[in-house]
XYZ file of C-alpha atoms in Angstrom:
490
model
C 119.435 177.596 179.055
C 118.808 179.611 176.185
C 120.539 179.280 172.932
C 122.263 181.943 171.061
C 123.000 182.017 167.239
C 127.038 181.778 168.095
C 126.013 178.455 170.241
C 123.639 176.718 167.138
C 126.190 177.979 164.942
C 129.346 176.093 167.132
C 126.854 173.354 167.577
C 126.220 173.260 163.462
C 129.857 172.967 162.992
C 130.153 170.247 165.327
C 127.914 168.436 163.686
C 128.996 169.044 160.247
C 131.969 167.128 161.678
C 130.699 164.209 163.562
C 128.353 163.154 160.686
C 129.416 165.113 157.128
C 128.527 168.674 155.903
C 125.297 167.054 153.684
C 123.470 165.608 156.645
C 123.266 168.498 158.434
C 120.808 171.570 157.995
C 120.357 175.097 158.229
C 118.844 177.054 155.488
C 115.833 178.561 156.962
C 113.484 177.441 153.699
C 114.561 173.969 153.597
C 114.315 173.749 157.647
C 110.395 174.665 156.990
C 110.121 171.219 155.617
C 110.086 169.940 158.985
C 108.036 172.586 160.985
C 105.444 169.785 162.153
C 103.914 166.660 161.759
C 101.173 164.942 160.880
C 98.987 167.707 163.238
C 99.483 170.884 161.276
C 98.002 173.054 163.305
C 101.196 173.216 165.309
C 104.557 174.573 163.634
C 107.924 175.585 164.804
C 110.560 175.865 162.836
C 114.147 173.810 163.604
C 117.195 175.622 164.412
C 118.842 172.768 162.929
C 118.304 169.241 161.289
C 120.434 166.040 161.532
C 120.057 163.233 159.042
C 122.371 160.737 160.967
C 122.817 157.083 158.883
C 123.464 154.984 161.182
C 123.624 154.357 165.271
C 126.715 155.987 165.421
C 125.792 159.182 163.945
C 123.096 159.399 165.550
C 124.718 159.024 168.821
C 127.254 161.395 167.861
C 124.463 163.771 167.730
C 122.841 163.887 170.358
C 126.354 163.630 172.467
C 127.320 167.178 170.423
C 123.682 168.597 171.726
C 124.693 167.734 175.564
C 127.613 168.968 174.964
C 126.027 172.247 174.334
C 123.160 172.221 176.327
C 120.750 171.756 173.505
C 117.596 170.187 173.287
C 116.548 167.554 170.438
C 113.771 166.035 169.251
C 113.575 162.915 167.273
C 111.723 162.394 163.763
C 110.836 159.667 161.494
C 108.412 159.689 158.349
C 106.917 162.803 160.450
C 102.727 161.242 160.191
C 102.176 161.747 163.578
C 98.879 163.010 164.789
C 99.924 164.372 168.281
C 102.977 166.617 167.332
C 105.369 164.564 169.382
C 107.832 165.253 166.752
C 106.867 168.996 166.683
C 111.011 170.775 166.581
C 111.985 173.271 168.756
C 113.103 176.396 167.812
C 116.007 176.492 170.023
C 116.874 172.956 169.478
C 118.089 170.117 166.729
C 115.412 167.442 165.268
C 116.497 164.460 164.338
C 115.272 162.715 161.443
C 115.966 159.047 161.047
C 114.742 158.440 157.997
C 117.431 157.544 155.911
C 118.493 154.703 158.614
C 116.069 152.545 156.505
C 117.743 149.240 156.131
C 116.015 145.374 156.900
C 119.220 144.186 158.738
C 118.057 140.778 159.313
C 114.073 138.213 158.390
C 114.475 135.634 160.227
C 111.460 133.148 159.938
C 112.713 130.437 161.785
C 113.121 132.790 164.771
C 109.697 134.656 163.816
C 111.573 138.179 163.829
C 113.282 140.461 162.180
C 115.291 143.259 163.107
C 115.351 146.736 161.257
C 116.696 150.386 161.785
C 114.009 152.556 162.690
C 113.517 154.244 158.992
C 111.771 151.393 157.553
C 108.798 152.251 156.092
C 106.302 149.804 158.382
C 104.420 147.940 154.891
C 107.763 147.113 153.537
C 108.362 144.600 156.885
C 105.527 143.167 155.953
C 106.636 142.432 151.804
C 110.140 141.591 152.960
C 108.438 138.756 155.254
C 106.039 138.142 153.051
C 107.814 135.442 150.867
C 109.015 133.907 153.987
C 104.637 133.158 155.077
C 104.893 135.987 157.667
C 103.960 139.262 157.930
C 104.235 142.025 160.543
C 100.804 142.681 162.302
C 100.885 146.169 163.713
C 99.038 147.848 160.815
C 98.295 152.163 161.381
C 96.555 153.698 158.490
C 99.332 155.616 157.667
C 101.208 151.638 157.073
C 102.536 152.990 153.381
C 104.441 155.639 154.199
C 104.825 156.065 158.302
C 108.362 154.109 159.751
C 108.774 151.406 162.684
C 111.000 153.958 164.727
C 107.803 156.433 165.295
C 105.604 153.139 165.451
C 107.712 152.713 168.736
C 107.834 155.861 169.809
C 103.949 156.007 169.891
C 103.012 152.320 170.245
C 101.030 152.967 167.474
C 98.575 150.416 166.438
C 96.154 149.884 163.687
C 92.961 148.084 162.576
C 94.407 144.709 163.554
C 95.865 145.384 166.873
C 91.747 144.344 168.198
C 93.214 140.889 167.818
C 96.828 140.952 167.427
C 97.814 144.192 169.817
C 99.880 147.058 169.617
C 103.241 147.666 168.720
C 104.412 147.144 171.988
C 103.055 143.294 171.896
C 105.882 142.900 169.034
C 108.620 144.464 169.896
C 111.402 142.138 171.427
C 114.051 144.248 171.621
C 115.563 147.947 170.598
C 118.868 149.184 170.603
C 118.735 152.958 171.850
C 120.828 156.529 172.087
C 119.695 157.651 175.234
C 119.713 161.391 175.931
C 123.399 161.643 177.514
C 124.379 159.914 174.215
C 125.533 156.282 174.794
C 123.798 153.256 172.907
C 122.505 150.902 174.787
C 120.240 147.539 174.507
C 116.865 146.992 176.214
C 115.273 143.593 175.092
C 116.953 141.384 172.793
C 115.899 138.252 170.776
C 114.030 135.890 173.209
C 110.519 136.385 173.811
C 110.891 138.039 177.587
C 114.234 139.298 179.037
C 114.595 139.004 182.748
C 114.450 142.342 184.776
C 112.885 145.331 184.614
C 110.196 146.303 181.714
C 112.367 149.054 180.463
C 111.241 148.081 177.053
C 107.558 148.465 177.664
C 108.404 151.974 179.508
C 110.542 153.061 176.321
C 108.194 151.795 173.683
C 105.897 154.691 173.640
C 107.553 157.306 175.460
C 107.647 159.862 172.493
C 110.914 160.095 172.267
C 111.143 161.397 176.149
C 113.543 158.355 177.270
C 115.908 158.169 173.765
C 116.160 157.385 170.133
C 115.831 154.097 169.151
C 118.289 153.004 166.126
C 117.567 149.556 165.587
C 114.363 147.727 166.257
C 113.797 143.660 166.483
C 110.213 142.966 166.051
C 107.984 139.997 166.312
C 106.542 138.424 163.023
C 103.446 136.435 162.881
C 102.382 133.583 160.377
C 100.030 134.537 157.576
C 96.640 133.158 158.193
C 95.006 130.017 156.176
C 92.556 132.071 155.937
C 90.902 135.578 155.329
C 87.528 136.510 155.105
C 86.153 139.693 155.366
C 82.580 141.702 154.879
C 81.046 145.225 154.757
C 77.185 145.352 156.866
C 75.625 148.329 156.014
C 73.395 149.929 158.949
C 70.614 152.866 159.337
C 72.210 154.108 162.444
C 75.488 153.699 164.514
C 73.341 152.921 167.863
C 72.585 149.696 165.521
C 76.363 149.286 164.140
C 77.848 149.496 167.820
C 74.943 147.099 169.011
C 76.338 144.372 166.367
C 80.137 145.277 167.253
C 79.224 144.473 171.252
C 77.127 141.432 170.085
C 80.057 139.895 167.867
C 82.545 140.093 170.840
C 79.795 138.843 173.560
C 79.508 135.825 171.142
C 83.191 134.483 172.049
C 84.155 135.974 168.572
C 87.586 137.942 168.489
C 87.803 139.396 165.098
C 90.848 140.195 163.490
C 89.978 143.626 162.971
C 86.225 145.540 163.487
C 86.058 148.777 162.520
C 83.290 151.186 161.563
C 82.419 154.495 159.901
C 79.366 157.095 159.907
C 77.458 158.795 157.363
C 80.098 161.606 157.465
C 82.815 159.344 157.323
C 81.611 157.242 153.925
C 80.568 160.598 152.331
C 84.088 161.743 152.641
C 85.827 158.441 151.684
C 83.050 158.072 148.336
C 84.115 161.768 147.284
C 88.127 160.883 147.500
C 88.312 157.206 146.719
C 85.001 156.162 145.572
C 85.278 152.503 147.309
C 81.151 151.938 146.364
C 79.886 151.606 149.863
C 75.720 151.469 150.186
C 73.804 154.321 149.181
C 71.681 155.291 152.617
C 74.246 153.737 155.177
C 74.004 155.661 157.989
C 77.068 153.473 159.409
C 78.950 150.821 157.695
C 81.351 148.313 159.555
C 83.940 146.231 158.328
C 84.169 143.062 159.896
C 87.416 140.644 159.450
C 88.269 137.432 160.457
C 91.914 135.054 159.867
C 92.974 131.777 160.646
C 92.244 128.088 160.350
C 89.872 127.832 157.734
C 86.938 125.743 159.746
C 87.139 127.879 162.721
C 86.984 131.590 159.984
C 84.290 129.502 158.250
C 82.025 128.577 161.129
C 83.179 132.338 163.134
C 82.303 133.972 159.956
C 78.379 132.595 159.364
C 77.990 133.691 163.177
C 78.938 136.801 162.867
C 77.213 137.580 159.449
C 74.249 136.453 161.585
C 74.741 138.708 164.653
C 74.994 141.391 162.046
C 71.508 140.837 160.586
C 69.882 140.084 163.835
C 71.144 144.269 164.462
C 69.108 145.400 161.697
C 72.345 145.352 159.044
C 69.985 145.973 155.337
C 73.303 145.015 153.577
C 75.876 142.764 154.021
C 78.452 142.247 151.114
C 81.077 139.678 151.501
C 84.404 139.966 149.641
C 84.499 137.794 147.196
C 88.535 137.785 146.500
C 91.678 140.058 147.684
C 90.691 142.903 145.285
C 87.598 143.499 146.932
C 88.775 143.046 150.008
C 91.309 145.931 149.501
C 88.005 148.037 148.084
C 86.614 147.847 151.500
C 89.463 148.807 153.151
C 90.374 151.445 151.276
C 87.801 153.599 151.959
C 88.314 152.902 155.449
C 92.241 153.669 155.338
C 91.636 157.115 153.443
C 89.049 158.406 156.020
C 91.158 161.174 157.645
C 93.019 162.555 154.726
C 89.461 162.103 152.431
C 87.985 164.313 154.594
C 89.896 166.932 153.118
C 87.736 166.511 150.254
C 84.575 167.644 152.463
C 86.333 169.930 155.057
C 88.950 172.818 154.527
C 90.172 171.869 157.967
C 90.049 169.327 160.849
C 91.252 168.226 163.279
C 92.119 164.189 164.124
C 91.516 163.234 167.798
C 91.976 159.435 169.258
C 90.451 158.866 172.421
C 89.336 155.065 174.231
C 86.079 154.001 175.912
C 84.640 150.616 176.689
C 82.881 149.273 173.475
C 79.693 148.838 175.228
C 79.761 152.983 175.275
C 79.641 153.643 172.278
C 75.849 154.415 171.277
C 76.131 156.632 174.110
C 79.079 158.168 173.487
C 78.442 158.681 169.346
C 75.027 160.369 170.606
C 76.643 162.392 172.936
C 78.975 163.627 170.245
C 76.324 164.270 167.451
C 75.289 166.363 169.952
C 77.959 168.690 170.652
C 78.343 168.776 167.047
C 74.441 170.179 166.635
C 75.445 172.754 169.853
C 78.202 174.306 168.832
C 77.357 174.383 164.734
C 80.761 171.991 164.146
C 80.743 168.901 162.163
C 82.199 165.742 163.241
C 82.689 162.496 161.153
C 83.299 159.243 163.103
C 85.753 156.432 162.272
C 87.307 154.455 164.172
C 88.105 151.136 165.748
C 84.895 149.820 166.789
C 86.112 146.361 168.440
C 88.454 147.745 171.128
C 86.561 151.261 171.317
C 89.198 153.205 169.614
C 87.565 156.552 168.973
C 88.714 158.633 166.035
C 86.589 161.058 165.870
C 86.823 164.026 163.105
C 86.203 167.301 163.973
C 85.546 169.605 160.555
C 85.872 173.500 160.330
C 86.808 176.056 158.770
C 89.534 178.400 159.743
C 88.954 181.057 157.311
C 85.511 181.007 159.242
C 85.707 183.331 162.652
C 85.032 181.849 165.592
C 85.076 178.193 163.922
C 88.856 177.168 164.822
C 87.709 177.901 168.531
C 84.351 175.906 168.582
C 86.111 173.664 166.960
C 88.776 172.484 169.769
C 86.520 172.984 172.169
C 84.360 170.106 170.241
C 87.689 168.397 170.729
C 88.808 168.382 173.982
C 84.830 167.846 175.222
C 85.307 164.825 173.062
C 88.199 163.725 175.107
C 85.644 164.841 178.467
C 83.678 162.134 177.426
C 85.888 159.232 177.324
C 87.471 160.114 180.395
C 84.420 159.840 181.973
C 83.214 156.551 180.876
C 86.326 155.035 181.816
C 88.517 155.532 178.930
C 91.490 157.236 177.975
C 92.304 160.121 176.078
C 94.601 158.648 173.552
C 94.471 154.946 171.722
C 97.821 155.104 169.529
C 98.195 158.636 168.502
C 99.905 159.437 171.974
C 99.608 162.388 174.257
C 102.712 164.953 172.304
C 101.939 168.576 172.467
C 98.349 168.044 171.331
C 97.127 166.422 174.482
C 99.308 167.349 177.059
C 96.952 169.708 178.881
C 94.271 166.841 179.556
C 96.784 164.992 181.142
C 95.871 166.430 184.487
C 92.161 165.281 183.907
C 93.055 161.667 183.624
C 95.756 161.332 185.968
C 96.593 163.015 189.570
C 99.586 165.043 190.621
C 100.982 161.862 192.287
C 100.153 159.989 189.168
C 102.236 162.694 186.701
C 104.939 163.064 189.445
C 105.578 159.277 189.275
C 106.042 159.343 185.330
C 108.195 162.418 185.229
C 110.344 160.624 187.887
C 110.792 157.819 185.221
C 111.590 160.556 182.395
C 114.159 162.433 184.706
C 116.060 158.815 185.577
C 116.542 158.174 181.512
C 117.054 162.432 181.304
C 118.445 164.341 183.927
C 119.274 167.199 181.541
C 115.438 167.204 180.509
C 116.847 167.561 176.806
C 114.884 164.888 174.879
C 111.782 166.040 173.179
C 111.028 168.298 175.928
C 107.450 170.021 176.145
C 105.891 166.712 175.019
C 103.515 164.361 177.420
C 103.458 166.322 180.638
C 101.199 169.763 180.614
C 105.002 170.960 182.922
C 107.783 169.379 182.934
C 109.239 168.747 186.150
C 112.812 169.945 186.675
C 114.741 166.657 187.660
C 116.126 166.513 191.372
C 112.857 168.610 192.420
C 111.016 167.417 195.373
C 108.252 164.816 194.094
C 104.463 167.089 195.043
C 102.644 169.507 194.549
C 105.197 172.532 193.683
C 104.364 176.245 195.268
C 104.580 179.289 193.388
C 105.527 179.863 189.661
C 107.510 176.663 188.369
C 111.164 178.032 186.483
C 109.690 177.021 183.087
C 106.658 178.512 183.153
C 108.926 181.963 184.068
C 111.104 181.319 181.302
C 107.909 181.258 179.074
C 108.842 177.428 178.041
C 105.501 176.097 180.001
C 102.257 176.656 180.967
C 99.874 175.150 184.008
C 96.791 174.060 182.752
């Protein structure tokens, strides 16, 4: 149904009642604040924005937006790459950021439970003084919160050994999309039943909003050692990434970046990485000190024996945090070499990868766009960066098609076209390539049994979203929401 200005302005009021007259708004200019994401290159602006507090409020609003038939979309620190939290012009976004209290650390349990504001780092340095920390680890760690880490089952350079979000979430407490808070998970290890925690943790906010979050914490390690091996070529980097894990060795991170990469990272940051690299990775291991000892002097090894002409080895935590910060500036330092790009995450076996980073040098040489590589080496997590200019015509167009051939490629060697970014609006025309009608029919089946209404973050994942209480197949003729201009068939 479409939404008329007498309807958002009802639905406004309603609001202003359920949750207070400051957390809710409407003035066009400060509504641009939230036109998009992380992925600029998509904006809408909100026809209204909640700033619920707590569980409560924000199952108050989404009850007022079935109520009137409106769709919703939920937001947390907004630094996602996919725009899954991309508004809707018609609809109401909510933003849980100020639901940003630690409820609970509780290191004889190994958890903790938060409200889906909290800023993921600070889990970590509330843990901290208790020896644990929280492993999931995305780039954007500072400033991007544990609510959107669920949403997307985000990851991180860690998640090679430790895993993704999903591996440490026990439990959420949830608004689903009629409105009623419910709990999936808890604080044991495994609840009986169904996996409807694994199906909501990174569903994009397609199956509810979660409002409280009990994750997993793991013991800091004995030990950490880390170094930097400096290589002519990536062919030779990805050679001494496959060779490491061949070995038995399971890193606690592996990642690596190419000449593009470190030229971008040197002009924002200027972490000091070797002149002449033509691809440095950083290599880190934790744990018992004898087994990161002996683990380490193999590795260092492996990395010579692939034609690494430097290898530095951190000598305390300062340098440590040198190395990785060039590393965890990559995709906004390439700002500083780029007036625009665009951030794609894509999977493919590990032993791919000289093929796959030749492949894409060149597409970049055929169609005249730049792309700088870096990415998660150990577990094949591919973010590549694709640099134009949009002042420049024709550029923004050779551009995504660099992109989505990108994506081409690690669908065909077996991989998938998103790591921990997740599918949003960005991606959801190359679902079809990696998954059959059956396949999408199956999953939309799932979404319409949490969302019969289809009102939560609609638009996102599926390339058309299928109408719930259809017939599951292959539908004939025009489907109602590509009529009413809401969809399109790729």
């Amino acid at each position: 149904m479409s939404t008329t200005t007498t309807d958002l302005d009802a639905l406004a009021a309603a609001l202003r009642a359920a949750i207070g007259a400051d957390r809710v708004i409407t003035d066009r200019q400060e509504l641009r604040t939230y036109e998009c994401d992380g992925l600029a290159q998509y904006k809408v602006i909100p026809a209204l924005v909640a700033l619920p507090a707590d569980a409560e409020q924000c199952a108050a609003v989404v009850r007022a937006c079935v109520a009137a038939g409106t769709p919703f979309v939920a937001r947390g620190s907004g630094t996602g790459l996919s725009g899954g939290a991309l508004p809707r012009a018609d609809g109401v976004l909510v933003v849980t950021s100020q639901m940003r209290d630690i409820l609970e650390i509780a290191p004889d349990d190994e958890r903790a439970v938060v409200q889906p504001g909290v800023i993921n780092l600070a889990v970590t340095r509330a843990a901290t003084p208790h020896g644990y920390y929280y492993a999931p680890d995305p780039s954007s760690q500072q400033i991007c919160s544990i609510g959107g880490n669920v949403a997307e089952n985000s990851g991180g350079a860690h998640c090679l050994k430790y895993g993704f979000t999903t591996n440490h979430v026990l439990g959420v407490e949830l608004v689903t999309p009629d409105g009623d808070r419910v709990r999936l998970g808890g604080r044991a290890p495994d609840a009986p039943g169904y996996d409807l925690l694994g199906a909501f943790v990174g569903s994009e906010g397609t199956l509810g909003i979660a409002t409280e979050v009990t994750v997993r914490l793991t013991r800091l390690p004995e030990s950490v050692r880390t170094l930097l091996a400096a290589f002519s070529t990536t062919d030779q980097a990805g050679a001494a990434t496959s060779a490491i894990i061949a070995a038995g060795v399971v890193p606690a991170a592996v990642e690596m970046m190419d000449a593009l990469a470190i030229e971008a990272a040197e002009a924002a940051v200027h972490c000091g990485y070797p002149p002449g690299a033509g691809a440095v990775l950083i290599v880190e291991l934790d744990g018992p000190e004898p087994e990161v000892a002996a683990q380490f002097a193999q590795v260092e090894s492996l990395c010579r024996d692939n034609r690494a002409f430097e290898i530095r080895i951190a000598a305390d935590d300062a340098e440590r945090a040198l190395f990785w910060k060039g590393r965890k500036s990559a995709f906004a330092a390439v700002g500083r070499i780029s007036p625009d790009y665009i951030v794609q995450d894509g999977v493919i076996p590990r032993t791919a990868l000289p093929e796959v980073l030749r492949r894409i040098g060149e597409l970049s040489a055929e169609r005249g766009i730049r792309v700088a590589n870096v990415f998660h080496a150990g577990d094949g997590n591919l973010h590549p960066l694709v640099l134009f200019d949009a002042a420049v015509d024709g550029e923004t167009v050779r551009a995504e098609e660099v992109s989505g051939a990108i994506l081409d490629l690690c669908i065909t060697h077996g991989g998938s076209i998103t790591g921990e970014h997740g599918v949003g609006m960005d991606k959801a025309k190359y679902m079809p390539r990696m998954f059959t009608d059956d396949d999408l029919d199956t999953m939309q089946l799932l979404r319409c049994a949490f969302d019969p209404d289809g009102l939560a973050n609609p638009g996102k994942v599926f390339p058309t979203p299928r109408l719930c209480g259809e017939v599951p197949g292959r539908r004939k003729g025009a489907h109602p929401a590509q009529e009413a201009g809401l969809a399109e068939v790729f």
